[in-house]
Amino acid sequence: MLITNATLITWGLPNQILEAHALYLADGRIAEIGPEAELAAHHPEAERLDAGGQYVMPGNICAHTHFYGAFARGLGIPGPAPKDFLEILQKLWWPLDKSLTHDDVHASALVMLVDAIRHGTTTLIDHHASPNAIPGSLDVIAEAVEQAGLRAVLCYEVTDRDGPDRARAGIDENLRFINRQSRTTNPQPRIAATFGLHASLTLSDATLDACRQVAPDGVGFHIHVAEHEVDEYDSLAKSGLRIVDRLQRHGILGPRTILAHAVHVDAREINLLAETGAWVTHQPRSNMNNGVGVSQVESLMRAGVKVCLGTDGFSSTMWEEWKTAYLLQKVWNRDPRRMSGVDVAQIGVYNNAALAGMFFPDARLGVLTPGAHADLIFVDYHPFTPLTAGNLPWHIIFGFHESMVTATIVGGKVLMRDRQLLTLDEESIAARARELAPAVWERYQKLVPL
Ligand SMILES: [Zn+2]
C-alpha cells in the first residue's frame, strides 16, 4: 500500500518532518520512505491511500493500562467517598474486579480497544484482574485484541488478597499465557505476554518467590510500586525493606520488568531502578485522581531510570496524558521551567517505543523508518505557526487533540479510515457493554464494604 499526500513525522533520532513524502507498506512493515513522486514511480500498481494532506506519524503507545476498569465509568461508590488510596482499592477496584465474568472481561476490553483505535493508540500494555474468572481470562482479552487488530502486551495480576488458591490460579494463568505466546509458531504475533503482580502490599514473600521461581528466563514482571505511602509502610512492616529493595531481594527487578507509578520511592530505590534497568511508568491523571502524590519524574530521568507514560485505565488519549504530565510538574514545583516538552516526548515517544519494542523485537516500533512495523496514524492538524521537529512537542501539548486522529493502521492493516472503524462494530460493542454493566454494578454493590 502506498500512502500519499502526507507530511510525515518520523519520531526518528533526530526527528524529521518530511513534506511531500510517501510511505510504501508491505508485509506489515514500512518498506520504503521517500519523496512522493519517486515512490509513486517505483510502485505504479500499488493500492493508494490518500492522506489528504494530513500528518502521518507513528501510533501512540500506552505503557500501563487496565482494560477491565471500563465499567467503573458511571459506577456509584456507596457510602462515604473513599478517603485515601487504600479505601479506593477496597471500595472500588477490589469489589469491582471480583464482579467480572469472562463476558464482562471481553466486553470491557472491546470498549477500551474501540477507544484506543479512535484515539490513535496502537500498542497497549495491559494489567488484568478478575479474581472470580481467572483461568482463560487472558485468552478472552487476546481474542478481543486480535479482533480489533491492535498490538498488546497482556498479564494477570497475581495477589494474595483473595487467598492461596486464587494466588496460584493467577500464577498459572500468567504461565499458561506466556507459554502460549512464546511458541515459535505464535498464531497471534501482535500479542505478547509478561508476568503480572498486583503490588507489594498484597504479595507475601512466599508468593513473590513462587512467581520468581516459575517465571521463564527472559520474562519480566509488571507490578504497581509505591503508588501511595501505604505500599511502602506495608513493605517496611513485612520485611524491614522499602519496596524496591524488597523486590530486588526477590529477583523481581531487571531490564524486562515494568514498575507502575513509583511515586514514593526514595533516593536509594531510584538508584536501584537505574542499576537494574527496570522501567517505570508515569500515570499523572490517575495519580491526581487518587490524590496519591506526584512522581518525581525528572529526578528519575536524571538518575538514569527509563520512565514511560501510561493511562492506568483512563481513556487511551496519550496526548491528554502528555498535557497532564507537562502541567503537573510545573504547578507542583511552582516553576514553569520544569518538565519541558522535550522530556514529555522522551517518555511518551522514545521510552514507550523502547519498552513496547522489547515485546515485539522482530521490527522497530514507534518510528517511521524502513523495516519498522507499519503502526501509523493520520492527524488532521492545521498549525497556525510553522511546525518543526524542534517545536513539535509543544504543538502536540497545546494544539493536538485525539479527535484529530482520522486513521489508525497497525501492522499495515487499516483499523480506522476517515474516522470509520473497520474491524470493530462500535455500536454493538457499546450496546453489549450497556447490557452487562448493570449486572456487574449489582454484584459490586453486594461486595463493597460500607
Ligand atoms: Zn495501574
Coordinates of C-alpha atoms and ligand atoms in Angstrom, one line a residue:
M1 CA 0.0 0.0 0.0
L2 CA 1.3 3.5 -0.9
I3 CA 0.3 6.3 1.5
T4 CA 0.4 9.6 -0.4
N5 CA -0.3 13.3 0.1
A6 CA 1.2 13.3 3.6
T7 CA 3.5 15.2 5.8
L8 CA 5.5 12.6 7.8
I9 CA 6.5 13.0 11.4
T10 CA 9.1 10.2 11.8
W11 CA 10.0 10.3 15.5
G12 CA 13.4 9.1 14.5
L13 CA 16.6 10.3 16.0
P14 CA 16.8 13.1 15.0
N15 CA 13.1 13.6 14.5
Q16 CA 12.2 14.7 11.0
I17 CA 9.2 16.4 9.4
L18 CA 9.1 15.3 5.8
E19 CA 6.8 17.2 3.4
A20 CA 5.5 15.6 0.2
H21 CA 6.9 12.2 1.2
A22 CA 5.1 8.9 0.8
L23 CA 5.3 5.6 2.6
Y24 CA 5.2 2.2 0.9
L25 CA 3.9 -0.6 3.2
A26 CA 4.4 -4.3 2.6
D27 CA 4.0 -7.4 4.8
G28 CA 3.0 -5.3 7.8
R29 CA 6.1 -3.2 7.7
I30 CA 7.2 0.2 6.3
A31 CA 9.1 -1.0 3.2
E32 CA 10.2 2.4 1.8
I33 CA 10.0 6.1 2.6
G34 CA 10.8 8.7 0.0
P35 CA 9.7 11.7 -2.0
E36 CA 6.2 11.0 -3.3
A37 CA 6.9 11.3 -7.0
E38 CA 9.8 8.8 -6.6
L39 CA 7.8 6.2 -4.7
A40 CA 4.8 6.5 -6.9
A41 CA 7.1 5.8 -9.9
H42 CA 8.6 2.8 -8.2
H43 CA 5.1 1.3 -7.3
P44 CA 2.7 2.3 -10.0
E45 CA 0.4 -0.7 -9.3
A46 CA 0.3 -0.2 -5.5
E47 CA -3.0 0.4 -3.8
R48 CA -3.1 4.0 -2.8
L49 CA -4.2 5.6 0.5
D50 CA -4.5 9.4 0.1
A51 CA -3.8 11.0 3.5
G52 CA -5.4 14.2 2.2
G53 CA -2.5 16.4 3.3
Q54 CA -2.7 15.2 6.9
Y55 CA 0.2 14.5 9.2
V56 CA 1.2 10.8 9.2
M57 CA 3.1 9.6 12.3
P58 CA 3.7 6.5 14.4
G59 CA 0.7 5.4 16.5
N60 CA 0.8 6.2 20.2
I61 CA 1.9 3.6 22.8
C62 CA 0.4 3.2 26.3
A63 CA 2.8 1.7 28.8
H64 CA 0.3 0.8 31.5
T65 CA -3.5 0.4 31.5
H66 CA -6.4 -1.7 32.8
F67 CA -9.0 -2.7 30.2
Y68 CA -11.1 -4.3 33.0
G69 CA -11.7 -0.9 34.5
A70 CA -14.1 0.2 31.7
F71 CA -17.3 -0.4 33.7
A72 CA -16.1 1.8 36.5
R73 CA -17.2 4.7 34.3
G74 CA -20.5 5.9 35.8
L75 CA -20.3 3.5 38.8
G76 CA -21.5 4.9 42.1
I77 CA -19.5 4.0 45.2
P78 CA -21.9 3.6 48.1
G79 CA -21.4 5.3 51.4
P80 CA -18.9 8.0 52.2
A81 CA -16.4 8.7 49.4
P82 CA -13.1 6.8 49.8
K83 CA -10.7 8.9 51.9
D84 CA -7.4 7.6 50.6
F85 CA -5.8 5.2 48.2
L86 CA -6.3 2.1 50.3
E87 CA -10.0 2.8 50.6
I88 CA -10.2 3.4 46.8
L89 CA -8.8 -0.1 46.3
Q90 CA -11.1 -1.6 49.0
K91 CA -14.3 0.2 48.0
L92 CA -13.8 0.5 44.2
W93 CA -11.3 -1.7 42.5
W94 CA -11.3 -4.9 44.5
P95 CA -15.1 -5.4 44.7
L96 CA -15.3 -4.4 41.0
D97 CA -12.7 -6.8 39.7
K98 CA -14.4 -9.6 41.8
S99 CA -17.7 -8.9 39.9
L100 CA -16.3 -9.6 36.5
T101 CA -17.1 -12.7 34.4
H102 CA -15.4 -13.7 31.2
D103 CA -18.2 -12.0 29.3
D104 CA -17.5 -8.7 31.2
V105 CA -13.8 -9.0 30.6
H106 CA -14.4 -9.4 26.9
A107 CA -16.8 -6.6 26.7
S108 CA -14.7 -4.2 28.8
A109 CA -11.7 -5.0 26.7
L110 CA -13.6 -4.3 23.4
V111 CA -14.8 -0.9 24.8
M112 CA -11.3 0.1 25.6
L113 CA -10.0 -1.1 22.3
V114 CA -12.6 1.0 20.4
D115 CA -11.4 3.9 22.4
A116 CA -7.7 3.2 21.6
I117 CA -8.3 2.9 17.8
R118 CA -10.3 6.1 17.8
H119 CA -7.6 8.0 19.7
G120 CA -4.6 6.7 17.8
T121 CA -3.1 4.4 20.4
T122 CA -1.8 1.3 18.6
T123 CA 0.1 -0.6 21.3
L124 CA -1.2 -1.1 24.9
I125 CA 0.4 -2.8 27.9
D126 CA -2.5 -4.1 30.0
H127 CA -2.6 -5.3 33.6
H128 CA -5.6 -7.5 34.2
A129 CA -7.6 -8.7 37.3
S130 CA -10.8 -10.8 37.5
P131 CA -10.4 -13.0 40.7
N132 CA -13.6 -14.9 40.1
A133 CA -12.8 -15.6 36.4
I134 CA -9.0 -16.2 36.3
P135 CA -8.3 -19.2 34.1
G136 CA -8.5 -18.3 30.5
S137 CA -9.1 -14.6 31.1
L138 CA -6.0 -13.6 29.2
D139 CA -7.3 -15.6 26.2
V140 CA -10.5 -13.7 26.3
I141 CA -8.7 -10.4 26.2
A142 CA -6.3 -11.6 23.5
E143 CA -9.3 -12.6 21.4
A144 CA -10.7 -9.0 21.6
V145 CA -7.3 -7.5 20.8
E146 CA -7.0 -9.9 17.8
Q147 CA -10.4 -8.8 16.6
A148 CA -9.5 -5.1 17.0
G149 CA -6.2 -5.6 15.1
L150 CA -4.2 -3.7 17.7
R151 CA -1.0 -4.6 19.4
A152 CA -1.0 -5.5 23.2
V153 CA 1.1 -6.9 26.0
L154 CA -1.0 -8.9 28.5
C155 CA -0.6 -10.2 32.0
Y156 CA -2.7 -11.3 35.0
E157 CA -2.0 -9.6 38.4
V158 CA -1.0 -12.2 41.0
T159 CA -2.2 -11.3 44.5
D160 CA -2.6 -12.9 47.9
R161 CA -5.7 -10.7 48.8
D162 CA -8.1 -13.5 47.7
G163 CA -6.4 -16.4 49.3
P164 CA -3.8 -19.0 48.2
D165 CA -6.0 -20.8 45.6
R166 CA -6.5 -17.6 43.6
A167 CA -2.9 -16.6 44.0
R168 CA -2.0 -19.9 42.5
A169 CA -4.6 -19.5 39.8
G170 CA -3.1 -16.1 38.9
I171 CA 0.4 -17.6 38.6
D172 CA -0.9 -20.4 36.4
E173 CA -2.8 -18.0 34.2
N174 CA 0.4 -16.0 33.6
L175 CA 2.5 -19.1 32.9
R176 CA -0.1 -20.6 30.6
F177 CA -0.4 -17.4 28.6
I178 CA 3.4 -16.8 28.5
N179 CA 3.9 -20.3 27.1
R180 CA 1.2 -19.9 24.6
Q181 CA 2.6 -16.6 23.2
S182 CA 6.2 -17.6 23.2
R183 CA 5.7 -20.6 20.9
T184 CA 7.8 -20.2 17.7
T185 CA 4.6 -20.6 15.8
N186 CA 2.7 -18.0 17.8
P187 CA -0.5 -17.5 15.9
Q188 CA -1.0 -14.0 17.3
P189 CA 2.2 -12.1 16.7
R190 CA 0.7 -8.8 17.7
I191 CA 0.1 -10.1 21.2
A192 CA 2.8 -10.6 23.8
A193 CA 2.9 -11.7 27.4
T194 CA 4.6 -10.7 30.6
F195 CA 4.2 -11.8 34.3
G196 CA 1.7 -9.7 36.3
L197 CA 1.9 -9.0 40.0
H198 CA -0.5 -6.7 41.8
A199 CA 1.6 -4.7 44.3
S200 CA 4.0 -5.3 47.2
L201 CA 1.2 -4.6 49.7
T202 CA -0.8 -7.7 48.6
L203 CA 2.1 -10.1 48.0
S204 CA 3.7 -12.3 50.6
D205 CA 7.4 -13.3 50.4
A206 CA 6.3 -16.8 49.6
T207 CA 4.2 -15.7 46.6
L208 CA 6.9 -13.4 45.3
D209 CA 9.4 -16.3 45.5
A210 CA 6.9 -18.7 43.8
C211 CA 6.5 -16.2 40.9
R212 CA 10.2 -15.8 40.6
Q213 CA 10.8 -19.5 40.6
V214 CA 8.3 -20.3 37.9
A215 CA 8.7 -17.3 35.6
P216 CA 10.6 -18.5 32.5
D217 CA 14.1 -17.0 31.8
G218 CA 13.9 -13.7 29.9
V219 CA 10.4 -12.9 31.1
G220 CA 10.0 -9.8 33.3
F221 CA 7.2 -8.7 35.7
H222 CA 4.6 -5.9 35.6
I223 CA 3.7 -4.6 39.0
H224 CA 2.4 -1.5 40.8
V225 CA 5.1 0.1 43.0
A226 CA 4.8 2.8 45.7
E227 CA 1.7 4.3 44.2
H228 CA 0.8 5.5 47.8
E229 CA 2.8 5.6 51.0
V230 CA 0.7 2.7 52.3
D231 CA 2.6 0.4 50.0
E232 CA 6.0 1.5 51.5
Y233 CA 4.7 1.2 55.1
D234 CA 3.4 -2.3 54.4
S235 CA 6.7 -3.4 52.9
L236 CA 8.7 -1.9 55.8
A237 CA 6.4 -3.7 58.3
K238 CA 6.5 -7.0 56.4
S239 CA 10.2 -7.1 55.5
G240 CA 12.1 -4.2 57.1
L241 CA 12.8 -3.2 53.5
R242 CA 11.5 -0.5 51.2
I243 CA 9.6 -1.9 48.2
V244 CA 12.2 -1.6 45.5
D245 CA 14.8 -3.2 47.9
R246 CA 12.2 -5.9 48.7
L247 CA 11.5 -6.6 45.0
Q248 CA 15.3 -6.7 44.3
R249 CA 15.8 -9.3 47.1
H250 CA 13.1 -11.5 45.5
G251 CA 14.6 -11.2 42.0
I252 CA 11.7 -9.2 40.5
L253 CA 13.7 -6.3 39.1
G254 CA 15.6 -6.3 35.8
P255 CA 15.6 -4.8 32.3
R256 CA 12.3 -6.5 31.3
T257 CA 10.3 -5.5 34.4
I258 CA 7.8 -2.7 34.5
L259 CA 7.0 -0.8 37.7
A260 CA 3.9 1.4 37.5
H261 CA 3.9 4.7 39.4
A262 CA 7.0 4.8 41.8
V263 CA 5.6 7.9 43.4
H264 CA 7.0 7.4 46.8
V265 CA 10.4 5.8 46.2
D266 CA 13.5 7.2 48.0
A267 CA 16.9 8.0 46.5
R268 CA 18.3 4.5 47.1
E269 CA 15.3 3.0 45.4
I270 CA 15.8 5.3 42.4
N271 CA 19.4 4.2 42.1
L272 CA 18.3 0.5 42.3
L273 CA 15.8 1.1 39.5
A274 CA 18.6 2.7 37.4
E275 CA 21.1 0.0 38.2
T276 CA 18.8 -2.9 37.4
G277 CA 17.4 -1.2 34.2
A278 CA 13.8 -1.6 35.3
W279 CA 11.1 0.5 33.6
V280 CA 8.9 3.0 35.5
T281 CA 5.6 4.1 34.1
H282 CA 4.1 7.5 34.9
Q283 CA 0.3 8.0 35.0
P284 CA -0.3 11.6 36.1
R285 CA -4.1 11.6 35.6
S286 CA -4.5 8.6 37.8
N287 CA -2.2 10.0 40.4
M288 CA -4.1 13.2 40.5
N289 CA -7.5 11.4 40.6
N290 CA -6.4 9.2 43.5
G291 CA -4.7 12.0 45.4
V292 CA -1.6 9.8 45.8
G293 CA 1.1 12.4 45.1
V294 CA 3.4 13.5 42.3
S295 CA 6.0 11.2 40.8
Q296 CA 9.5 12.8 40.7
V297 CA 9.8 12.1 37.0
E298 CA 12.7 14.5 36.3
S299 CA 14.7 13.1 39.2
L300 CA 14.1 9.6 38.0
M301 CA 15.2 10.5 34.5
R302 CA 18.3 12.4 35.8
A303 CA 19.2 9.3 37.7
G304 CA 19.1 7.2 34.5
V305 CA 15.7 5.5 35.1
K306 CA 13.8 4.7 32.0
V307 CA 10.5 6.4 32.5
C308 CA 7.5 5.7 30.3
L309 CA 3.9 7.1 30.1
G310 CA 0.6 5.2 30.7
T311 CA -3.0 5.9 31.3
D312 CA -3.9 3.5 34.1
G313 CA -7.3 2.8 32.8
F314 CA -8.2 6.3 31.8
S315 CA -9.2 6.8 28.1
S316 CA -6.3 5.9 25.8
T317 CA -5.8 9.5 24.9
M318 CA -2.0 9.7 25.2
W319 CA -1.7 13.4 24.3
E320 CA -4.0 14.1 27.2
E321 CA -1.6 12.2 29.4
W322 CA 1.3 14.3 27.8
K323 CA -0.5 17.5 28.7
T324 CA -1.1 16.4 32.3
A325 CA 2.5 15.3 32.7
Y326 CA 3.6 18.6 31.4
L327 CA 1.3 20.8 33.6
L328 CA 1.5 18.8 36.8
Q329 CA 5.3 19.1 37.4
K330 CA 5.1 22.9 36.8
V331 CA 2.4 23.6 39.4
W332 CA 3.8 21.0 41.8
N333 CA 7.3 22.6 41.7
R334 CA 5.9 26.1 41.2
D335 CA 8.4 26.6 38.4
P336 CA 7.3 26.9 34.7
R337 CA 10.8 25.6 33.6
R338 CA 10.1 22.1 34.9
M339 CA 9.2 19.2 32.7
S340 CA 9.9 20.5 29.2
G341 CA 8.1 19.3 26.2
V342 CA 11.3 17.5 25.2
D343 CA 11.1 15.5 28.4
V344 CA 7.5 14.6 27.8
A345 CA 8.3 13.4 24.3
Q346 CA 11.2 11.4 25.6
I347 CA 9.0 9.4 27.9
G348 CA 5.8 9.4 25.8
V349 CA 7.5 8.6 22.5
Y350 CA 11.1 7.3 22.7
N351 CA 10.9 5.4 26.0
N352 CA 7.5 4.0 25.3
A353 CA 8.7 2.8 21.9
A354 CA 11.8 1.1 23.5
L355 CA 9.6 -0.6 26.2
A356 CA 7.0 -1.8 23.7
G357 CA 9.7 -2.7 21.2
M358 CA 11.1 -5.3 23.7
F359 CA 7.9 -7.3 23.3
F360 CA 7.9 -7.2 19.5
P361 CA 11.5 -7.5 18.7
D362 CA 11.2 -8.6 15.1
A363 CA 10.9 -4.9 13.9
R364 CA 11.1 -1.4 15.3
L365 CA 8.0 0.2 16.8
G366 CA 7.1 3.9 17.2
V367 CA 9.2 5.3 14.4
L368 CA 8.7 5.8 10.7
T369 CA 11.8 4.1 9.1
P370 CA 12.2 1.4 6.5
G371 CA 11.7 -2.0 8.2
A372 CA 9.6 -0.8 11.1
H373 CA 6.2 -2.1 12.0
A374 CA 3.6 -0.2 10.0
D375 CA 1.7 1.2 13.0
L376 CA 0.6 4.6 11.9
I377 CA -2.0 7.3 12.5
F378 CA -3.2 10.2 10.4
V379 CA -3.7 13.5 12.2
D380 CA -5.9 16.3 10.8
Y381 CA -3.9 19.2 12.3
H382 CA -3.6 22.6 10.7
P383 CA -1.0 24.6 12.7
F384 CA -1.2 28.4 12.8
T385 CA 2.6 28.6 13.2
P386 CA 5.2 26.6 11.4
L387 CA 5.5 23.1 12.8
T388 CA 9.1 21.9 13.0
A389 CA 10.9 18.9 14.5
G390 CA 12.1 21.3 17.3
N391 CA 8.7 22.7 18.3
L392 CA 6.6 19.6 17.7
P393 CA 6.3 18.6 21.4
W394 CA 4.7 22.0 22.1
H395 CA 2.4 21.7 19.1
I396 CA 1.3 18.4 20.5
I397 CA 0.8 19.7 24.0
F398 CA -1.0 22.9 23.0
G399 CA -2.5 22.0 19.6
F400 CA -3.1 18.3 19.1
H401 CA -6.3 16.6 20.2
E402 CA -7.1 12.9 19.8
S403 CA -10.3 13.9 18.0
M404 CA -7.9 14.9 15.1
V405 CA -6.9 11.3 14.5
T406 CA -8.8 10.2 11.4
A407 CA -7.0 6.9 10.5
T408 CA -5.3 4.2 12.5
I409 CA -3.2 1.5 10.9
V410 CA -1.5 -1.4 12.8
G411 CA 0.9 -3.9 11.1
G412 CA -0.1 -2.4 7.7
K413 CA -3.8 -3.1 8.3
V414 CA -6.2 -0.2 8.3
L415 CA -8.3 -0.3 11.5
M416 CA -9.9 3.1 11.1
R417 CA -10.3 5.3 8.0
D418 CA -12.0 8.7 7.8
R419 CA -13.0 8.1 11.5
Q420 CA -14.9 4.9 10.5
L421 CA -13.9 1.8 12.4
L422 CA -13.2 -1.1 10.1
T423 CA -12.5 -4.0 12.5
L424 CA -14.9 -3.4 15.3
D425 CA -18.6 -2.6 15.4
E426 CA -18.7 0.3 17.9
E427 CA -22.5 0.4 18.2
S428 CA -23.0 -3.2 19.0
I429 CA -19.9 -3.2 21.4
A430 CA -21.4 -0.3 23.3
A431 CA -24.8 -1.9 23.4
R432 CA -23.4 -5.2 24.7
A433 CA -21.4 -3.3 27.4
R434 CA -24.5 -1.3 28.5
E435 CA -26.3 -4.6 28.8
L436 CA -23.6 -6.2 31.0
A437 CA -22.6 -3.2 33.1
P438 CA -25.7 -3.0 35.4
A439 CA -25.3 -6.7 36.4
V440 CA -21.6 -6.0 37.2
W441 CA -22.6 -3.0 39.3
E442 CA -25.2 -5.1 41.1
R443 CA -22.7 -7.8 42.0
Y444 CA -20.3 -5.0 43.0
Q445 CA -22.8 -3.4 45.3
K446 CA -23.1 -6.7 47.3
L447 CA -19.4 -7.0 47.7
V448 CA -18.4 -3.4 48.5
P449 CA -17.7 -2.9 52.3
L450 CA -19.6 0.0 53.8
Ligands
ZN1 ZN -2.4 0.5 37.4

